[in-house]
C-alpha angles and dihedrals in degrees: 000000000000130000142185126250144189114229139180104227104199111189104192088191106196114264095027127101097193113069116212117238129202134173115225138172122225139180108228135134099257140354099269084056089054096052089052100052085041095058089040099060090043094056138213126355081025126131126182132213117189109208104185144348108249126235141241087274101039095045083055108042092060090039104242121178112213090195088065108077117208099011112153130192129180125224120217093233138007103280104155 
């Protein structure tokens, strides 16, 4: 069964001393999957934290489909 997370996506790109941070959601089984997908998605030079499972009303408020492994969707800013 799958479930949503919240996850911290850093990007460290060559040449460049600041890393570049994003919080994302993604549907995954546990929190070492979402990492993964999460990591995957963001390329190369990218590691991924997840911080906490959503919740129902969470899950439904930014329109995730459990059904839909490995779907990722980035927030605008951290809300969770």
């Amino acid at each position: 069964m799958n479930k949503g997370f919240g996850v911290r996506v850093t990007v460290r790109r060559p040449g460049e001393q600041e890393a570049d941070v994003a919080p994302v959601l993604v549907v995954a089984r546990d929190e070492q999957d979402a990492e993964l997908v999460a990591a995957q998605a963001a390329g190369a030079g990218a590691q991924a934290e997840a911080f906490r499972e959503l919740i129902e009303a969470e899950i439904e408020e930014h329109g995730l489909d459990l059904r839909q492994h490995g779907t990722v969707r980035s927030l605008p800013m951290l809300n969770l």
